Coordinates of C-alpha atoms in Angstrom, one line a residue:
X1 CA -50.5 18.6 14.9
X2 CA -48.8 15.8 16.7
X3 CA -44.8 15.8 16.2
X4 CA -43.7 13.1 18.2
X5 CA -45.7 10.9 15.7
X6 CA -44.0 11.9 12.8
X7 CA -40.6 11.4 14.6
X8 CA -41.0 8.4 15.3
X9 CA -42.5 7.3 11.7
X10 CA -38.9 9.3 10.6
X11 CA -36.9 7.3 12.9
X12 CA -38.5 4.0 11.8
X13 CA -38.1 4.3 8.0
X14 CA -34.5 5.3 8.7
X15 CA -34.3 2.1 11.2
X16 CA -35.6 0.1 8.6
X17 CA -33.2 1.9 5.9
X18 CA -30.4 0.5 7.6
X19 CA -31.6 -2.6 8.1
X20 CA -31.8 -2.9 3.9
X21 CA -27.7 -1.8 4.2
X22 CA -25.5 -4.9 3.6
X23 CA -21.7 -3.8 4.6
X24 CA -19.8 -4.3 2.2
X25 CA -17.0 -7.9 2.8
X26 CA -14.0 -7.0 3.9
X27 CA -11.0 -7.5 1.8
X28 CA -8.3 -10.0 2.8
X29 CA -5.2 -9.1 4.1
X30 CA -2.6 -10.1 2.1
X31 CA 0.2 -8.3 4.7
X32 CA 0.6 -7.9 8.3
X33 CA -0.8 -5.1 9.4
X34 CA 2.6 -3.6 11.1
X35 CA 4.1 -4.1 8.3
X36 CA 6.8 -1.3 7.8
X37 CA 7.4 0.7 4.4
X38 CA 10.9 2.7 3.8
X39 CA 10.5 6.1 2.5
X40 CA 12.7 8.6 1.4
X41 CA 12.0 12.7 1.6
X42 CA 13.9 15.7 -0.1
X43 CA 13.9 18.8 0.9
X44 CA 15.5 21.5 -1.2
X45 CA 15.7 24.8 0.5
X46 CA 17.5 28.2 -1.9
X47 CA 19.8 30.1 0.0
X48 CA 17.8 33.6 1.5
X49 CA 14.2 31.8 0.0
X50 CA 12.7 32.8 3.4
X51 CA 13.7 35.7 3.8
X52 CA 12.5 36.6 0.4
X53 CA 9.2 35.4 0.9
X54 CA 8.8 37.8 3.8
X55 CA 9.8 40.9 1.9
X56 CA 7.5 39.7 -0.8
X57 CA 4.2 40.3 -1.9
X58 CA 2.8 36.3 -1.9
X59 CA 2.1 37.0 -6.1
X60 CA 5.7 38.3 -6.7
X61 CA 7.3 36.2 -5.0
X62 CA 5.6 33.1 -7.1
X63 CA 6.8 35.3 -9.9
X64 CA 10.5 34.9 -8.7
X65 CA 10.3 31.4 -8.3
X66 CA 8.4 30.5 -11.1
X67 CA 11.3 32.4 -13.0
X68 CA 13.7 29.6 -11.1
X69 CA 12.0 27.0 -12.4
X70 CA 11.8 27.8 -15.7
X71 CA 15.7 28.0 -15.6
X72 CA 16.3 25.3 -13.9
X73 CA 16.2 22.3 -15.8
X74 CA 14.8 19.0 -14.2

């Protein structure tokens, strides 16, 4: 059985398989591309939350907060 042969028939039909790809256009830029976006983060921390979570089975302590929440109104 002669491999090499049937490599190079594989590499050939992929060859040609690429050669059937058209890339698709490439959109226009409507912006500069260093164009610079402002955004804005919160970050709410509750007082003694990490500690908590350390003395805390993982499933309890989703418990505790999922109780927050639920209290909490948005």
């Amino acid at each position: 059985m002669n491999l090499v042969g049937h490599r190079r028939r594989l590499l050939a039909a992929i060859a040609a398989l690429r050669r059937d790809i058209v890339p698709a256009p490439k959109p226009a830029m409507t912006a500069s591309p260093a164009e610079r976006r402002q955004l804005t983060v919160m970050f709410c921390d509750l007082v003694g939350s990490t500690e908590l979570s350390s003395s805390l089975d993982p499933e309890d302590y989703r418990g505790v907060i999922a109780t927050y929440h639920s209290a909490v109104p948005e």
